[in-house]
XYZ file of N, CA and C in Angstrom:
315
model
N -6.133 -0.198 3.339
C -6.399 0.936 4.189
C -5.103 1.314 4.880
N -4.818 2.607 4.928
C -3.594 3.058 5.579
C -3.701 2.866 7.087
N -2.573 2.907 7.746
C -2.571 2.733 9.207
C -3.346 3.856 9.887
N -3.218 5.075 9.359
C -3.929 6.214 9.942
C -5.439 6.028 9.812
N -5.902 5.664 8.611
C -7.330 5.447 8.413
C -7.838 4.299 9.270
N -7.044 3.244 9.386
C -7.435 2.096 10.205
C -7.552 2.498 11.671
N -6.617 3.326 12.132
C -6.641 3.784 13.525
C -7.870 4.664 13.786
N -8.169 5.552 12.848
C -9.354 6.411 12.987
C -10.621 5.565 12.999
N -10.720 4.618 12.087
C -11.892 3.747 12.023
C -12.044 2.948 13.318
N -10.955 2.423 13.840
C -11.000 1.657 15.081
C -11.434 2.534 16.247
N -10.945 3.780 16.287
C -11.319 4.715 17.342
C -12.806 5.032 17.278
N -13.308 5.300 16.072
C -14.732 5.609 15.922
C -15.603 4.422 16.301
N -15.194 3.221 15.902
C -15.978 2.027 16.228
C -15.978 1.777 17.733
N -14.830 2.042 18.393
C -14.739 1.878 19.835
C -15.660 2.861 20.539
N -15.800 4.060 19.954
C -16.660 5.089 20.533
C -18.133 4.849 20.195
N -18.428 3.805 19.450
C -19.804 3.499 19.096
C -20.252 4.134 17.801
N -19.333 4.699 17.050
C -19.656 5.316 15.773
C -19.165 4.417 14.655
N -19.854 4.429 13.544
C -19.472 3.586 12.416
C -19.400 4.439 11.168
N -18.386 4.214 10.361
C -18.277 4.910 9.088
C -19.171 4.216 8.077
N -20.034 4.973 7.408
C -20.925 4.411 6.403
C -20.525 4.988 5.063
N -19.918 4.197 4.188
C -19.508 4.718 2.890
C -20.723 5.072 2.040
N -20.593 6.115 1.230
C -21.693 6.507 0.359
C -21.751 5.599 -0.852
N -22.922 5.502 -1.456
C -23.086 4.717 -2.666
C -23.175 3.226 -2.439
N -23.438 2.808 -1.196
C -23.498 1.379 -0.916
C -24.824 0.986 -0.279
N -25.886 1.730 -0.559
C -27.170 1.464 0.077
C -27.648 0.047 -0.189
N -27.454 -0.458 -1.399
C -27.948 -1.794 -1.721
C -27.125 -2.884 -1.047
N -25.916 -2.553 -0.565
C -25.072 -3.543 0.079
C -25.454 -3.753 1.540
N -26.381 -2.935 2.045
C -26.801 -3.054 3.430
C -27.546 -4.373 3.636
N -27.243 -5.084 4.695
C -27.943 -6.348 4.903
C -29.394 -6.132 5.315
N -30.288 -6.990 4.873
C -31.662 -6.974 5.379
C -31.952 -8.337 5.965
N -33.215 -8.560 6.263
C -33.626 -9.784 6.940
C -32.947 -9.914 8.294
N -32.920 -8.788 9.014
C -32.348 -8.779 10.352
C -33.354 -9.273 11.376
N -33.078 -9.006 12.626
C -33.944 -9.447 13.715
C -35.345 -8.850 13.594
N -35.431 -7.566 13.187
C -36.721 -6.880 13.117
C -37.064 -6.402 11.714
N -36.316 -6.834 10.705
C -36.489 -6.302 9.354
C -36.521 -7.408 8.305
N -36.943 -7.021 7.114
C -36.941 -7.920 5.963
C -36.651 -7.093 4.714
N -36.307 -7.753 3.622
C -36.007 -7.061 2.363
C -37.287 -6.812 1.573
N -37.382 -5.629 0.998
C -38.439 -5.315 0.040
C -37.802 -4.543 -1.099
N -38.355 -4.688 -2.297
C -37.818 -4.022 -3.477
C -38.413 -2.634 -3.633
N -37.543 -1.659 -3.898
C -37.957 -0.282 -4.145
C -38.629 -0.187 -5.515
N -39.812 0.435 -5.575
C -40.554 0.594 -6.821
C -40.422 1.997 -7.412
N -39.736 2.912 -6.743
C -39.555 4.284 -7.231
C -38.239 4.416 -7.995
N -38.150 5.458 -8.807
C -36.886 5.714 -9.501
C -35.788 5.971 -8.477
N -36.082 6.773 -7.461
C -35.169 7.030 -6.344
C -35.979 7.093 -5.064
N -35.701 6.221 -4.118
C -36.377 6.235 -2.822
C -35.511 7.009 -1.839
N -36.059 8.087 -1.314
C -35.340 8.923 -0.348
C -35.638 8.411 1.051
N -34.598 8.299 1.869
C -34.735 7.892 3.265
C -34.797 9.145 4.122
N -35.772 9.198 5.005
C -35.943 10.340 5.901
C -35.828 9.872 7.348
N -35.173 10.663 8.165
C -35.057 10.345 9.586
C -36.358 10.643 10.333
N -37.153 11.607 9.838
C -38.381 11.996 10.526
C -39.588 11.937 9.610
N -40.722 11.587 10.192
C -41.999 11.618 9.493
C -43.075 11.983 10.501
N -43.807 13.056 10.222
C -44.905 13.500 11.074
C -46.203 13.003 10.455
N -46.806 11.949 11.010
C -48.002 11.381 10.385
C -49.216 12.302 10.459
N -49.291 13.176 11.458
C -50.454 14.068 11.558
C -50.445 15.099 10.441
N -49.261 15.544 10.026
C -49.137 16.503 8.924
C -48.783 15.795 7.611
N -48.556 14.482 7.666
C -48.110 13.699 6.511
C -46.903 14.367 5.852
N -45.874 14.633 6.682
C -44.700 15.377 6.220
C -43.406 14.638 6.590
N -42.592 14.357 5.563
C -41.266 13.774 5.755
C -40.241 14.896 5.899
N -39.206 14.679 6.735
C -38.135 15.672 6.869
C -36.824 14.990 7.227
N -35.746 15.728 7.089
C -34.373 15.327 7.387
C -33.950 14.161 6.490
N -33.745 14.473 5.193
C -33.203 13.473 4.258
C -31.883 12.983 4.810
N -31.649 11.673 4.690
C -30.454 11.112 5.294
C -29.912 9.977 4.434
N -28.634 10.005 4.190
C -27.964 8.916 3.478
C -28.242 8.895 1.986
N -27.851 7.808 1.374
C -28.029 7.615 -0.065
C -29.465 7.238 -0.393
N -29.895 7.586 -1.592
C -31.196 7.117 -2.057
C -31.035 5.706 -2.625
N -32.121 4.965 -2.656
C -32.128 3.653 -3.297
C -32.702 3.828 -4.693
N -32.042 3.279 -5.683
C -32.569 3.342 -7.046
C -33.571 2.206 -7.245
N -34.366 2.322 -8.281
C -35.402 1.334 -8.552
C -34.809 -0.066 -8.630
N -35.432 -1.000 -7.935
C -34.978 -2.382 -7.926
C -34.061 -2.729 -6.774
N -33.477 -1.728 -6.092
C -32.628 -2.018 -4.937
C -33.496 -2.441 -3.757
N -32.885 -3.191 -2.854
C -33.591 -3.694 -1.683
C -33.532 -2.706 -0.534
N -34.670 -2.499 0.106
C -34.734 -1.692 1.318
C -34.852 -2.611 2.519
N -34.337 -2.167 3.637
C -34.343 -2.910 4.884
C -35.559 -2.450 5.692
N -36.711 -3.096 5.476
C -38.001 -2.636 5.963
C -38.386 -3.333 7.264
N -38.973 -2.571 8.193
C -39.396 -3.074 9.511
C -40.494 -4.115 9.344
N -40.425 -5.157 10.152
C -41.433 -6.213 10.136
C -42.768 -5.710 10.696
N -43.847 -6.419 10.336
C -45.171 -6.160 10.918
C -45.124 -6.549 12.389
N -45.901 -5.953 13.234
C -46.956 -4.982 12.942
C -46.476 -3.539 12.927
N -45.160 -3.312 12.910
C -44.627 -1.950 13.008
C -44.176 -1.373 11.676
N -44.467 -2.052 10.556
C -44.010 -1.616 9.234
C -44.580 -0.256 8.855
N -45.894 -0.100 8.940
C -46.561 1.142 8.546
C -46.558 2.141 9.693
N -46.462 3.419 9.320
C -46.492 4.488 10.309
C -47.209 5.663 9.672
N -48.406 5.964 10.117
C -49.173 7.057 9.539
C -49.668 6.704 8.147
N -50.178 7.711 7.415
C -50.761 7.441 6.103
C -49.765 7.009 5.029
N -48.492 7.462 5.097
C -47.540 7.145 4.026
C -46.189 6.664 4.500
N -45.971 6.539 5.778
C -44.658 6.159 6.275
C -44.444 4.661 6.319
N -43.268 4.232 5.884
C -42.831 2.845 6.011
C -41.551 2.879 6.843
N -41.585 2.259 8.003
C -40.447 2.251 8.918
C -39.340 1.399 8.317
N -38.088 1.901 8.371
C -36.968 1.190 7.757
C -35.662 1.482 8.490
N -34.685 0.618 8.250
C -33.324 0.810 8.749
C -32.453 1.127 7.541
N -31.635 2.184 7.652
C -30.754 2.575 6.547
C -29.492 3.182 7.152
N -28.358 2.628 6.807
C -27.086 3.156 7.319
C -27.006 3.122 8.833
N -27.630 2.122 9.442
C -27.581 1.999 10.895
C -28.550 2.897 11.632
N -29.454 3.554 10.920
C -30.416 4.478 11.536
C -31.840 4.058 11.221
N -32.738 4.190 12.183
C -34.160 3.989 11.921
C -34.716 5.255 11.304
N -35.627 5.091 10.359
C -36.276 6.228 9.708
C -37.412 5.737 8.847
N -37.655 6.464 7.746
C -38.856 6.208 6.946
C -38.615 6.332 5.453
N -39.305 5.486 4.689
C -39.483 5.642 3.258
C -40.977 5.882 3.055
N -41.337 6.274 1.827
C -42.737 6.466 1.484
C -43.347 5.137 1.032
N -44.654 4.958 1.305
C -45.360 3.771 0.823
C -45.419 3.741 -0.700
N -45.214 4.888 -1.348
C -45.174 4.929 -2.799
C -44.062 4.016 -3.323
N -42.914 4.043 -2.638
C -41.748 3.258 -3.063
C -41.774 1.818 -2.537
N -42.411 1.613 -1.413
C -42.489 0.287 -0.790
C -43.955 -0.004 -0.447
N -44.759 -0.324 -1.473
C -46.194 -0.500 -1.244
C -46.562 -1.740 -0.417
N -45.669 -2.739 -0.420
C -45.814 -3.954 0.340
C -47.214 -4.402 0.498
């Protein structure tokens, strides 16, 4: 990493921001304090920042998709499920949702 890039990265980290490289969704750690690993069963699992359970509507696609067989960082029970199809998850340092279709658990 160049000195300029290192300085920018250090500045962002000091400000509480983190650079998340694209294409590394499967490299994200799971089995954290509130999460565990689950395998994605969809061809591509899209991560959404928002899910309205009353309308059963996902919105605000965020980050990389997980391909079939990759591990998702899924919220532990009793907070795993949210509404009819939402599965609470951590992705790229953000809380959001996957569909139960991809993580039937």
